[in-house]
PDB file of C-alpha atoms in Angstrom:
ATOM      1  CA  MET A  15       0.003  -0.059   0.042  1.00 66.00           C
ATOM      2  CA  ASN A  16       2.856   2.256   0.975  1.00 68.00           C
ATOM      3  CA  ARG A  17       4.505   1.538  -2.422  1.00 67.00           C
ATOM      4  CA  VAL A  18       1.275   2.359  -4.352  1.00 69.00           C
ATOM      5  CA  ARG A  19       1.144   5.598  -2.342  1.00 71.00           C
ATOM      6  CA  SER A  20       4.686   6.605  -3.058  1.00 67.00           C
ATOM      7  CA  ALA A  21       4.497   5.815  -6.542  1.00 64.00           C
ATOM      8  CA  LEU A  22       1.132   8.079  -6.910  1.00 65.00           C
ATOM      9  CA  GLN A  23       2.994  10.785  -5.085  1.00 66.00           C
ATOM     10  CA  SER A  24       6.048  10.512  -7.394  1.00 61.00           C
ATOM     11  CA  LEU A  25       3.652  10.468 -10.389  1.00 60.00           C
ATOM     12  CA  ARG A  26       1.903  13.544  -9.094  1.00 62.00           C
ATOM     13  CA  ALA A  27       5.191  15.250  -8.667  1.00 60.00           C
ATOM     14  CA  GLU A  28       6.305  14.383 -12.218  1.00 58.00           C
ATOM     15  CA  TYR A  29       3.005  15.209 -13.851  1.00 61.00           C
ATOM     16  CA  PRO A  30       1.304  17.918 -11.947  1.00 64.00           C
ATOM     17  CA  PRO A  31      -2.372  18.839 -12.650  1.00 67.00           C
ATOM     18  CA  ARG A  32      -1.300  21.937 -14.695  1.00 65.00           C
ATOM     19  CA  PHE A  33       0.849  19.638 -16.911  1.00 65.00           C
ATOM     20  CA  CYS A  34      -2.169  17.152 -17.397  1.00 68.00           C
ATOM     21  CA  ILE A  35      -4.599  19.886 -18.487  1.00 71.00           C
ATOM     22  CA  VAL A  36      -2.149  21.573 -20.720  1.00 69.00           C
ATOM     23  CA  TRP A  37      -1.367  18.297 -22.300  1.00 69.00           C
ATOM     24  CA  PHE A  38      -5.121  17.315 -22.489  1.00 72.00           C
ATOM     25  CA  LEU A  39      -5.753  20.638 -24.264  1.00 74.00           C
ATOM     26  CA  LEU A  40      -2.723  20.299 -26.676  1.00 74.00           C
ATOM     27  CA  TYR A  41      -3.238  16.740 -27.611  1.00 72.00           C
ATOM     28  CA  GLY A  42      -6.977  17.158 -27.997  1.00 73.00           C
ATOM     29  CA  THR A  43      -6.360  19.728 -30.595  1.00 75.00           C
ATOM     30  CA  CYS A  44      -3.610  17.734 -32.347  1.00 72.00           C
ATOM     31  CA  TYR A  45      -6.251  14.638 -32.564  1.00 72.00           C
ATOM     32  CA  CYS A  46      -8.926  17.033 -33.913  1.00 73.00           C
ATOM     33  CA  VAL A  47      -6.674  18.028 -36.563  1.00 75.00           C
ATOM     34  CA  THR A  48      -5.610  14.578 -37.328  1.00 72.00           C
ATOM     35  CA  VAL A  49      -9.027  13.366 -37.518  1.00 70.00           C
ATOM     36  CA  ARG A  50     -10.023  16.145 -39.876  1.00 71.00           C
ATOM     37  CA  LEU A  51      -6.914  15.603 -42.066  1.00 71.00           C
ATOM     38  CA  ASN A  52      -7.821  11.794 -42.458  1.00 68.00           C
ATOM     39  CA  HIS A  53     -11.386  12.693 -43.211  1.00 69.00           C
ATOM     40  CA  ASN A  54     -10.515  15.103 -45.980  1.00 71.00           C
ATOM     41  CA  LEU A  55      -7.232  14.234 -47.228  1.00 69.00           C
ATOM     42  CA  ILE A  56      -6.011  10.472 -46.527  1.00 65.00           C
ATOM     43  CA  GLU A  57      -9.387   8.622 -46.729  1.00 67.00           C
ATOM     44  CA  PRO A  58     -10.453   9.854 -50.162  1.00 66.00           C
ATOM     45  CA  ARG A  59      -6.995   9.112 -51.556  1.00 67.00           C
ATOM     46  CA  PHE A  60      -5.957   5.778 -49.813  1.00 63.00           C
ATOM     47  CA  GLY A  61      -9.078   4.432 -48.356  1.00 63.00           C
ATOM     48  CA  THR A  62      -9.193   2.767 -44.867  1.00 62.00           C
ATOM     49  CA  GLY A  63      -6.466   0.114 -44.439  1.00 58.00           C
ATOM     50  CA  THR A  64      -3.928  -1.343 -42.048  1.00 55.00           C
ATOM     51  CA  ARG A  65      -1.303   0.989 -43.417  1.00 59.00           C
ATOM     52  CA  ASP A  66      -3.468   4.128 -42.793  1.00 63.00           C
ATOM     53  CA  ALA A  67      -4.335   2.951 -39.350  1.00 62.00           C
ATOM     54  CA  LEU A  68      -0.626   2.363 -38.442  1.00 64.00           C
ATOM     55  CA  PHE A  69       0.310   5.748 -40.115  1.00 69.00           C
ATOM     56  CA  LEU A  70      -2.286   7.327 -37.776  1.00 68.00           C
ATOM     57  CA  SER A  71      -1.341   5.591 -34.746  1.00 68.00           C
ATOM     58  CA  PHE A  72       2.186   6.775 -35.272  1.00 71.00           C
ATOM     59  CA  LEU A  73       1.026  10.328 -35.978  1.00 73.00           C
ATOM     60  CA  SER A  74      -0.852  10.164 -32.675  1.00 72.00           C
ATOM     61  CA  CYS A  75       2.064   9.074 -30.725  1.00 72.00           C
ATOM     62  CA  PHE A  76       4.079  11.849 -32.192  1.00 76.00           C
ATOM     63  CA  GLU A  77       1.645  14.522 -31.571  1.00 75.00           C
ATOM     64  CA  GLY A  78       1.235  13.216 -27.947  1.00 72.00           C
ATOM     65  CA  PHE A  79       5.088  13.309 -27.515  1.00 75.00           C
ATOM     66  CA  VAL A  80       5.282  16.896 -28.783  1.00 76.00           C
ATOM     67  CA  ALA A  81       2.166  18.039 -26.606  1.00 72.00           C
ATOM     68  CA  ALA A  82       3.822  16.479 -23.601  1.00 71.00           C
ATOM     69  CA  CYS A  83       7.125  18.107 -24.120  1.00 72.00           C
ATOM     70  CA  ILE A  84       5.292  21.591 -24.758  1.00 71.00           C
ATOM     71  CA  ALA A  85       3.263  20.875 -21.554  1.00 68.00           C
ATOM     72  CA  ARG A  86       6.251  19.966 -19.505  1.00 65.00           C
ATOM     73  CA  ARG A  87       8.169  23.044 -20.556  1.00 66.00           C
ATOM     74  CA  LEU A  88       5.089  25.268 -19.762  1.00 64.00           C
ATOM     75  CA  SER A  89       4.701  24.015 -16.215  1.00 60.00           C
ATOM     76  CA  ARG A  90       8.271  24.249 -15.612  1.00 58.00           C
ATOM     77  CA  THR A  91       8.656  27.869 -16.882  1.00 59.00           C
ATOM     78  CA  ALA A  92       5.776  28.962 -14.655  1.00 60.00           C
ATOM     79  CA  ARG A  93       7.884  30.140 -11.783  1.00 64.00           C
ATOM     80  CA  PRO A  94       6.662  33.003  -9.507  1.00 71.00           C
ATOM     81  CA  GLU A  95       9.227  35.343 -11.012  1.00 78.00           C
ATOM     82  CA  PRO A  96       8.137  38.011 -13.583  1.00 81.00           C
ATOM     83  CA  PRO A  97       9.511  37.252 -16.948  1.00 80.00           C
ATOM     84  CA  ARG A  98      12.747  38.885 -17.815  1.00 78.00           C
ATOM     85  CA  ASN A  99      12.010  39.235 -21.650  1.00 80.00           C
ATOM     86  CA  GLY A 100       8.897  41.242 -20.951  1.00 80.00           C
ATOM     87  CA  CYS A 101      10.978  43.651 -18.700  1.00 82.00           C
ATOM     88  CA  PHE A 102      13.676  43.920 -21.452  1.00 82.00           C
ATOM     89  CA  LEU A 103      10.970  44.686 -24.042  1.00 82.00           C
ATOM     90  CA  ILE A 104       9.555  47.581 -21.741  1.00 84.00           C
ATOM     91  CA  LEU A 105      12.820  49.136 -20.750  1.00 83.00           C
ATOM     92  CA  LEU A 106      13.518  49.459 -24.504  1.00 81.00           C
ATOM     93  CA  LEU A 107      10.678  51.723 -24.990  1.00 81.00           C
ATOM     94  CA  LYS A 108      10.203  53.332 -21.664  1.00 80.00           C
ATOM     95  CA  PRO A 109      13.500  54.269 -20.312  1.00 75.00           C
ATOM     96  CA  THR A 110      14.125  54.793 -16.519  1.00 74.00           C
ATOM     97  CA  PRO A 111      12.768  56.265 -14.159  1.00 81.00           C
ATOM     98  CA  ASP A 112       9.287  55.914 -15.705  1.00 84.00           C
ATOM     99  CA  GLY A 113      10.145  52.489 -16.908  1.00 86.00           C
ATOM    100  CA  ASP A 114      11.166  51.384 -13.459  1.00 88.00           C
ATOM    101  CA  ALA A 115       8.161  52.610 -11.995  1.00 90.00           C
ATOM    102  CA  PHE A 116       6.030  50.935 -14.624  1.00 91.00           C
ATOM    103  CA  LEU A 117       7.892  47.504 -14.130  1.00 91.00           C
ATOM    104  CA  GLY A 118       7.560  47.858 -10.184  1.00 91.00           C
ATOM    105  CA  ASP A 119       3.688  48.171 -10.753  1.00 91.00           C
ATOM    106  CA  LEU A 120       3.737  45.076 -13.134  1.00 92.00           C
ATOM    107  CA  GLU A 121       5.807  43.007 -10.455  1.00 91.00           C
ATOM    108  CA  GLN A 122       3.900  44.173  -7.659  1.00 90.00           C
ATOM    109  CA  ARG A 123       0.443  42.969  -9.379  1.00 90.00           C
ATOM    110  CA  PHE A 124       2.251  39.925 -10.770  1.00 91.00           C
ATOM    111  CA  ARG A 125       3.382  38.773  -7.067  1.00 89.00           C
ATOM    112  CA  GLN A 126      -0.231  39.319  -5.966  1.00 89.00           C
ATOM    113  CA  ILE A 127      -1.715  37.154  -8.619  1.00 89.00           C
ATOM    114  CA  ALA A 128       0.962  34.532  -8.356  1.00 86.00           C
ATOM    115  CA  ASN A 129       0.745  34.224  -4.554  1.00 85.00           C
ATOM    116  CA  ASP A 130      -3.193  34.023  -4.681  1.00 84.00           C
ATOM    117  CA  PRO A 131      -4.167  30.299  -4.281  1.00 82.00           C
ATOM    118  CA  THR A 132      -7.032  30.812  -6.505  1.00 83.00           C
ATOM    119  CA  GLN A 133      -4.857  32.081  -9.464  1.00 81.00           C
ATOM    120  CA  GLY A 134      -1.335  31.057  -9.401  1.00 79.00           C
ATOM    121  CA  PRO A 135       1.867  31.456 -11.471  1.00 81.00           C
ATOM    122  CA  VAL A 136       0.627  30.569 -14.719  1.00 81.00           C
ATOM    123  CA  ARG A 137      -2.275  33.097 -14.639  1.00 84.00           C
ATOM    124  CA  ALA A 138       0.376  35.627 -13.295  1.00 87.00           C
ATOM    125  CA  HIS A 139       2.623  35.021 -16.502  1.00 86.00           C
ATOM    126  CA  PHE A 140      -0.294  35.317 -18.682  1.00 87.00           C
ATOM    127  CA  TRP A 141      -1.577  38.641 -17.165  1.00 90.00           C
ATOM    128  CA  TYR A 142       1.874  39.837 -17.229  1.00 91.00           C
ATOM    129  CA  TRP A 143       2.603  39.168 -20.934  1.00 90.00           C
ATOM    130  CA  PHE A 144      -0.737  40.505 -21.885  1.00 91.00           C
ATOM    131  CA  GLN A 145      -0.271  43.848 -20.214  1.00 91.00           C
ATOM    132  CA  VAL A 146       3.313  44.029 -21.609  1.00 91.00           C
ATOM    133  CA  LEU A 147       2.117  43.386 -25.252  1.00 90.00           C
ATOM    134  CA  ILE A 148      -0.876  45.774 -24.999  1.00 90.00           C
ATOM    135  CA  SER A 149       1.306  48.492 -23.308  1.00 90.00           C
ATOM    136  CA  VAL A 150       3.976  48.093 -25.990  1.00 89.00           C
ATOM    137  CA  PHE A 151       1.541  49.545 -28.595  1.00 86.00           C
ATOM    138  CA  ALA A 152       0.950  52.538 -26.255  1.00 85.00           C
ATOM    139  CA  PHE A 153       4.548  53.248 -25.656  1.00 86.00           C
ATOM    140  CA  MET A 154       5.433  52.586 -29.400  1.00 85.00           C
ATOM    141  CA  TRP A 155       2.643  55.002 -30.609  1.00 82.00           C
ATOM    142  CA  VAL A 156       4.112  57.770 -28.403  1.00 79.00           C
ATOM    143  CA  PHE A 157       7.738  56.967 -29.711  1.00 78.00           C
ATOM    144  CA  LEU A 158       6.520  56.917 -33.217  1.00 79.00           C
ATOM    145  CA  LYS A 159       4.597  60.396 -32.626  1.00 75.00           C
ATOM    146  CA  ARG A 160       7.825  61.789 -31.148  1.00 73.00           C
ATOM    147  CA  ILE A 161      10.215  60.538 -33.887  1.00 74.00           C
ATOM    148  CA  THR A 162       7.844  61.649 -36.795  1.00 73.00           C
ATOM    149  CA  LEU A 163       6.947  65.147 -35.371  1.00 73.00           C
ATOM    150  CA  VAL A 164       3.266  64.124 -35.856  1.00 70.00           C
ATOM    151  CA  ALA A 165       2.673  65.407 -31.912  1.00 67.00           C
ATOM    152  CA  GLY A 166       4.284  68.863 -32.844  1.00 72.00           C
ATOM    153  CA  LEU A 167       2.028  69.228 -35.798  1.00 77.00           C
ATOM    154  CA  TYR A 168      -1.044  68.151 -33.920  1.00 74.00           C
ATOM    155  CA  GLU A 169      -0.383  70.803 -31.287  1.00 71.00           C
ATOM    156  CA  ALA A 170       0.446  73.559 -33.886  1.00 77.00           C
ATOM    157  CA  ILE A 171      -2.851  72.899 -35.536  1.00 81.00           C
ATOM    158  CA  ARG A 172      -4.642  72.660 -32.174  1.00 74.00           C
ATOM    159  CA  LYS A 173      -3.211  75.968 -31.264  1.00 72.00           C
ATOM    160  CA  ALA A 174      -4.115  77.665 -34.564  1.00 77.00           C
ATOM    161  CA  ILE A 175      -7.797  76.626 -34.348  1.00 75.00           C
ATOM    162  CA  ARG A 176      -8.036  77.886 -30.692  1.00 66.00           C
TER     163      ARG A 176
ATOM    164  CA  MET B   3      11.611  75.195 -18.250  1.00 50.00           C
ATOM    165  CA  PRO B   4       7.994  76.339 -17.705  1.00 54.00           C
ATOM    166  CA  THR B   5       6.379  75.224 -14.481  1.00 57.00           C
ATOM    167  CA  ALA B   6       3.052  73.689 -13.932  1.00 52.00           C
ATOM    168  CA  GLN B   7       1.646  77.289 -13.005  1.00 51.00           C
ATOM    169  CA  ASP B   8       2.975  78.688 -16.045  1.00 54.00           C
ATOM    170  CA  LYS B   9       1.397  76.086 -18.245  1.00 52.00           C
ATOM    171  CA  SER B  10      -1.792  76.619 -16.462  1.00 49.00           C
ATOM    172  CA  ALA B  11      -1.797  80.052 -16.964  1.00 51.00           C
ATOM    173  CA  LYS B  12      -1.246  79.847 -20.617  1.00 53.00           C
ATOM    174  CA  HIS B  13      -4.180  77.354 -21.006  1.00 53.00           C
ATOM    175  CA  PRO B  14      -6.787  78.281 -18.452  1.00 54.00           C
ATOM    176  CA  ILE B  15      -9.060  75.341 -19.391  1.00 65.00           C
ATOM    177  CA  ASP B  16      -7.882  72.263 -21.362  1.00 67.00           C
ATOM    178  CA  ASN B  17     -10.538  70.139 -22.915  1.00 79.00           C
ATOM    179  CA  LEU B  18     -10.144  66.576 -21.497  1.00 83.00           C
ATOM    180  CA  GLY B  19     -10.805  63.335 -23.448  1.00 86.00           C
ATOM    181  CA  SER B  20     -12.897  60.574 -21.831  1.00 88.00           C
ATOM    182  CA  PHE B  21      -9.840  58.513 -20.575  1.00 90.00           C
ATOM    183  CA  GLU B  22      -8.224  61.633 -19.249  1.00 91.00           C
ATOM    184  CA  CYS B  23     -11.342  62.306 -17.227  1.00 93.00           C
ATOM    185  CA  TRP B  24     -11.309  58.853 -15.814  1.00 93.00           C
ATOM    186  CA  ILE B  25      -7.689  59.084 -14.749  1.00 94.00           C
ATOM    187  CA  LEU B  26      -7.989  62.412 -13.207  1.00 94.00           C
ATOM    188  CA  THR B  27     -11.121  61.277 -11.299  1.00 94.00           C
ATOM    189  CA  ALA B  28      -9.270  58.208 -10.001  1.00 94.00           C
ATOM    190  CA  VAL B  29      -6.324  60.397  -9.017  1.00 94.00           C
ATOM    191  CA  VAL B  30      -8.686  62.575  -7.132  1.00 94.00           C
ATOM    192  CA  THR B  31     -10.552  59.766  -5.444  1.00 94.00           C
ATOM    193  CA  LEU B  32      -7.418  57.983  -4.464  1.00 92.00           C
ATOM    194  CA  GLY B  33      -5.593  61.059  -2.938  1.00 89.00           C
ATOM    195  CA  PRO B  34      -1.988  61.853  -3.196  1.00 87.00           C
ATOM    196  CA  GLU B  35      -1.041  59.161  -0.469  1.00 88.00           C
ATOM    197  CA  ARG B  36      -2.371  56.307  -2.531  1.00 89.00           C
ATOM    198  CA  ALA B  37      -2.420  57.394  -6.382  1.00 92.00           C
ATOM    199  CA  TYR B  38       0.283  55.435  -8.232  1.00 92.00           C
ATOM    200  CA  GLY B  39       0.307  53.592 -11.482  1.00 89.00           C
ATOM    201  CA  MET B  40      -1.237  50.278 -10.200  1.00 91.00           C
ATOM    202  CA  THR B  41      -3.798  51.761  -7.976  1.00 93.00           C
ATOM    203  CA  ILE B  42      -4.881  54.238 -10.676  1.00 94.00           C
ATOM    204  CA  HIS B  43      -5.094  51.275 -13.068  1.00 93.00           C
ATOM    205  CA  GLU B  44      -7.384  49.302 -10.509  1.00 91.00           C
ATOM    206  CA  GLU B  45      -9.316  52.355  -9.914  1.00 93.00           C
ATOM    207  CA  VAL B  46     -10.136  53.224 -13.692  1.00 93.00           C
ATOM    208  CA  GLU B  47     -11.094  49.625 -14.292  1.00 90.00           C
ATOM    209  CA  THR B  48     -13.622  49.725 -11.521  1.00 91.00           C
ATOM    210  CA  LEU B  49     -15.109  53.222 -12.300  1.00 90.00           C
ATOM    211  CA  SER B  50     -15.106  52.843 -16.099  1.00 87.00           C
ATOM    212  CA  ARG B  51     -16.296  49.258 -15.937  1.00 84.00           C
ATOM    213  CA  ARG B  52     -13.949  48.187 -18.584  1.00 79.00           C
ATOM    214  CA  ARG B  53     -12.457  44.888 -18.194  1.00 76.00           C
ATOM    215  CA  ILE B  54      -9.166  45.421 -19.966  1.00 85.00           C
ATOM    216  CA  VAL B  55      -7.308  48.638 -19.375  1.00 88.00           C
ATOM    217  CA  SER B  56      -3.598  48.949 -20.591  1.00 90.00           C
ATOM    218  CA  LEU B  57      -1.260  49.956 -17.680  1.00 91.00           C
ATOM    219  CA  GLY B  58       0.922  51.413 -20.533  1.00 91.00           C
ATOM    220  CA  SER B  59      -1.958  53.557 -21.603  1.00 92.00           C
ATOM    221  CA  ILE B  60      -2.387  54.936 -18.152  1.00 93.00           C
ATOM    222  CA  TYR B  61       1.230  55.754 -17.941  1.00 93.00           C
ATOM    223  CA  THR B  62       1.184  57.621 -21.291  1.00 92.00           C
ATOM    224  CA  THR B  63      -1.804  59.505 -20.365  1.00 92.00           C
ATOM    225  CA  LEU B  64      -0.546  60.545 -17.010  1.00 93.00           C
ATOM    226  CA  GLU B  65       2.630  61.648 -18.808  1.00 91.00           C
ATOM    227  CA  ARG B  66       0.569  63.748 -21.033  1.00 90.00           C
ATOM    228  CA  LEU B  67      -1.417  65.240 -18.159  1.00 92.00           C
ATOM    229  CA  GLU B  68       1.794  66.097 -16.468  1.00 92.00           C
ATOM    230  CA  ASN B  69       3.245  67.795 -19.481  1.00 89.00           C
ATOM    231  CA  LYS B  70      -0.038  69.912 -19.696  1.00 88.00           C
ATOM    232  CA  GLY B  71       0.443  70.675 -15.973  1.00 90.00           C
ATOM    233  CA  LEU B  72      -2.773  69.172 -15.015  1.00 93.00           C
ATOM    234  CA  VAL B  73      -1.064  66.673 -12.425  1.00 93.00           C
ATOM    235  CA  SER B  74       2.455  66.587 -10.767  1.00 93.00           C
ATOM    236  CA  SER B  75       4.447  63.433  -9.747  1.00 93.00           C
ATOM    237  CA  TRP B  76       7.078  62.474  -7.471  1.00 91.00           C
ATOM    238  CA  PHE B  77       9.071  59.035  -6.807  1.00 91.00           C
ATOM    239  CA  ALA B  78       8.821  57.262  -3.513  1.00 88.00           C
ATOM    240  CA  ASP B  79      11.483  54.896  -2.015  1.00 82.00           C
ATOM    241  CA  ALA B  80      11.961  51.457  -3.450  1.00 80.00           C
ATOM    242  CA  THR B  81      10.376  48.448  -1.958  1.00 81.00           C
ATOM    243  CA  THR B  82      11.151  44.837  -2.002  1.00 80.00           C
ATOM    244  CA  GLU B  83       7.576  43.504  -3.164  1.00 78.00           C
ATOM    245  CA  ARG B  84       8.255  45.616  -6.257  1.00 82.00           C
ATOM    246  CA  GLY B  85      11.648  44.190  -7.033  1.00 81.00           C
ATOM    247  CA  GLY B  86      13.310  47.170  -5.737  1.00 85.00           C
ATOM    248  CA  ARG B  87      11.593  49.590  -7.889  1.00 87.00           C
ATOM    249  CA  PRO B  88      10.214  52.862  -6.785  1.00 89.00           C
ATOM    250  CA  ARG B  89       6.687  53.940  -6.934  1.00 90.00           C
ATOM    251  CA  LYS B  90       5.659  57.044  -8.963  1.00 92.00           C
ATOM    252  CA  TYR B  91       2.889  58.963  -7.013  1.00 94.00           C
ATOM    253  CA  PHE B  92       0.529  61.536  -8.736  1.00 94.00           C
ATOM    254  CA  ARG B  93      -1.397  64.479  -7.526  1.00 94.00           C
ATOM    255  CA  ILE B  94      -3.746  66.698  -9.063  1.00 93.00           C
ATOM    256  CA  GLU B  95      -2.861  70.324  -9.751  1.00 92.00           C
ATOM    257  CA  ALA B  96      -5.170  73.431  -9.647  1.00 92.00           C
ATOM    258  CA  ALA B  97      -5.433  73.350 -13.506  1.00 91.00           C
ATOM    259  CA  GLY B  98      -6.285  69.778 -13.329  1.00 91.00           C
ATOM    260  CA  GLN B  99      -9.115  70.490 -10.936  1.00 92.00           C
ATOM    261  CA  ARG B 100     -10.400  73.300 -13.084  1.00 92.00           C
ATOM    262  CA  ALA B 101     -10.404  71.047 -16.283  1.00 91.00           C
ATOM    263  CA  LEU B 102     -12.053  68.118 -14.535  1.00 92.00           C
ATOM    264  CA  GLN B 103     -14.617  70.617 -13.037  1.00 92.00           C
ATOM    265  CA  HIS B 104     -15.256  71.831 -16.607  1.00 91.00           C
ATOM    266  CA  ALA B 105     -15.652  68.238 -17.864  1.00 91.00           C
ATOM    267  CA  VAL B 106     -18.209  67.605 -15.245  1.00 92.00           C
ATOM    268  CA  ASN B 107     -20.118  70.815 -16.031  1.00 92.00           C
ATOM    269  CA  GLN B 108     -20.091  70.031 -19.754  1.00 90.00           C
ATOM    270  CA  ALA B 109     -21.324  66.330 -19.077  1.00 90.00           C
ATOM    271  CA  ALA B 110     -24.243  67.915 -16.857  1.00 91.00           C
ATOM    272  CA  THR B 111     -25.200  70.455 -19.277  1.00 91.00           C
ATOM    273  CA  MET B 112     -25.341  67.695 -21.880  1.00 89.00           C
ATOM    274  CA  ALA B 113     -27.475  65.352 -19.606  1.00 88.00           C
ATOM    275  CA  ASN B 114     -30.021  68.218 -18.770  1.00 87.00           C
ATOM    276  CA  ALA B 115     -30.393  68.944 -22.599  1.00 88.00           C
ATOM    277  CA  LEU B 116     -31.082  65.248 -23.087  1.00 87.00           C
ATOM    278  CA  LYS B 117     -33.630  65.069 -20.308  1.00 84.00           C
ATOM    279  CA  THR B 118     -35.790  67.391 -22.144  1.00 82.00           C
ATOM    280  CA  ALA B 119     -35.123  65.932 -25.477  1.00 80.00           C
ATOM    281  CA  LYS B 120     -38.073  63.590 -27.055  1.00 72.00           C
ATOM    282  CA  GLY B 121     -37.329  60.084 -28.060  1.00 70.00           C
ATOM    283  CA  PHE B 122     -33.985  59.800 -26.096  1.00 70.00           C
ATOM    284  CA  VAL B 123     -34.171  57.295 -23.269  1.00 61.00           C
TER     285      VAL B 123
END
C-alpha cells in the first residue's frame, strides 16, 4: 500500500495537474486536426486500411510526445518570477525612471496574482505578458509620434484653431 | 523650463478626453498618498467598468497630463515587493481640478439637455 502511495506521489510530482490539463488541451487539438486531416485528405486518396491505421497511430503518438514536451516546458517555466524578456521589452521603449516605476507596478501585481491560491503563477505570467504586449503598443505610438513630429504638428494645428 | 503654474496660466481650461477624465477622477478619489500607477489602473477599471485597461496607456496619459500641467508626480522609495523599483505617485494640480470641473459641467449640461429631448431614453 505504501509503495502504491509513494508511486502515486512521485507520479503527481512528475505530472502535476497543470501539466495534465495543458497536455490534454494540446493533444485534444492535435487529435481533432488529425481526424480532420484523415477525413478530408487521407481517406479519399488511400481508403481505410491497415497501413493508414498504423500511420495514424504513429502520428498520434508523435503528437502526444510533442504535446507532452510543450506541456512539460510550460509547467516548468511557470515560476513565481516575472519574465525577464518582458522587462527588457518595456525598458527598450520606456527608459528609466518611468520604465522602472512601470515595471515595479507590473511586478507588484504579478506577485499578488502568483501568490493568490485561486490564481497562481501561470495566470500571473499570462496577465504579465498580456499587459506588456498591450502596453508596448501605447509606448510605441508615443515613440513614433515623437520621432515623426506628428505630436508637434497636431499641437500647432490645435493652437491655430483655438 | 516652464512650471506647472505657467502652463496652467497659458491654457486656463483644457478640454479633456474621456480617458483623461477617468484618470483624473481616479487620482482625485485615491488622493496623493495612494495614487500611483497600479492603484490608478485598478480604480480606472472599477470606475469605467472596462474589463481590459492597459497599464501602458495609463502611464502615457499621465505623462501627457503632467506635460499639460494638470498633474504633478514624485518618486517614493523602492520596496522589495516591487523588485526594488520605486513607486511614482501623482497629485492633481489646480489646473487639473479646473479642467475636471469643466468636463463635469459640460457632461451635466448635456445630461440636462437630453432629459428634455424627446425620443431619447
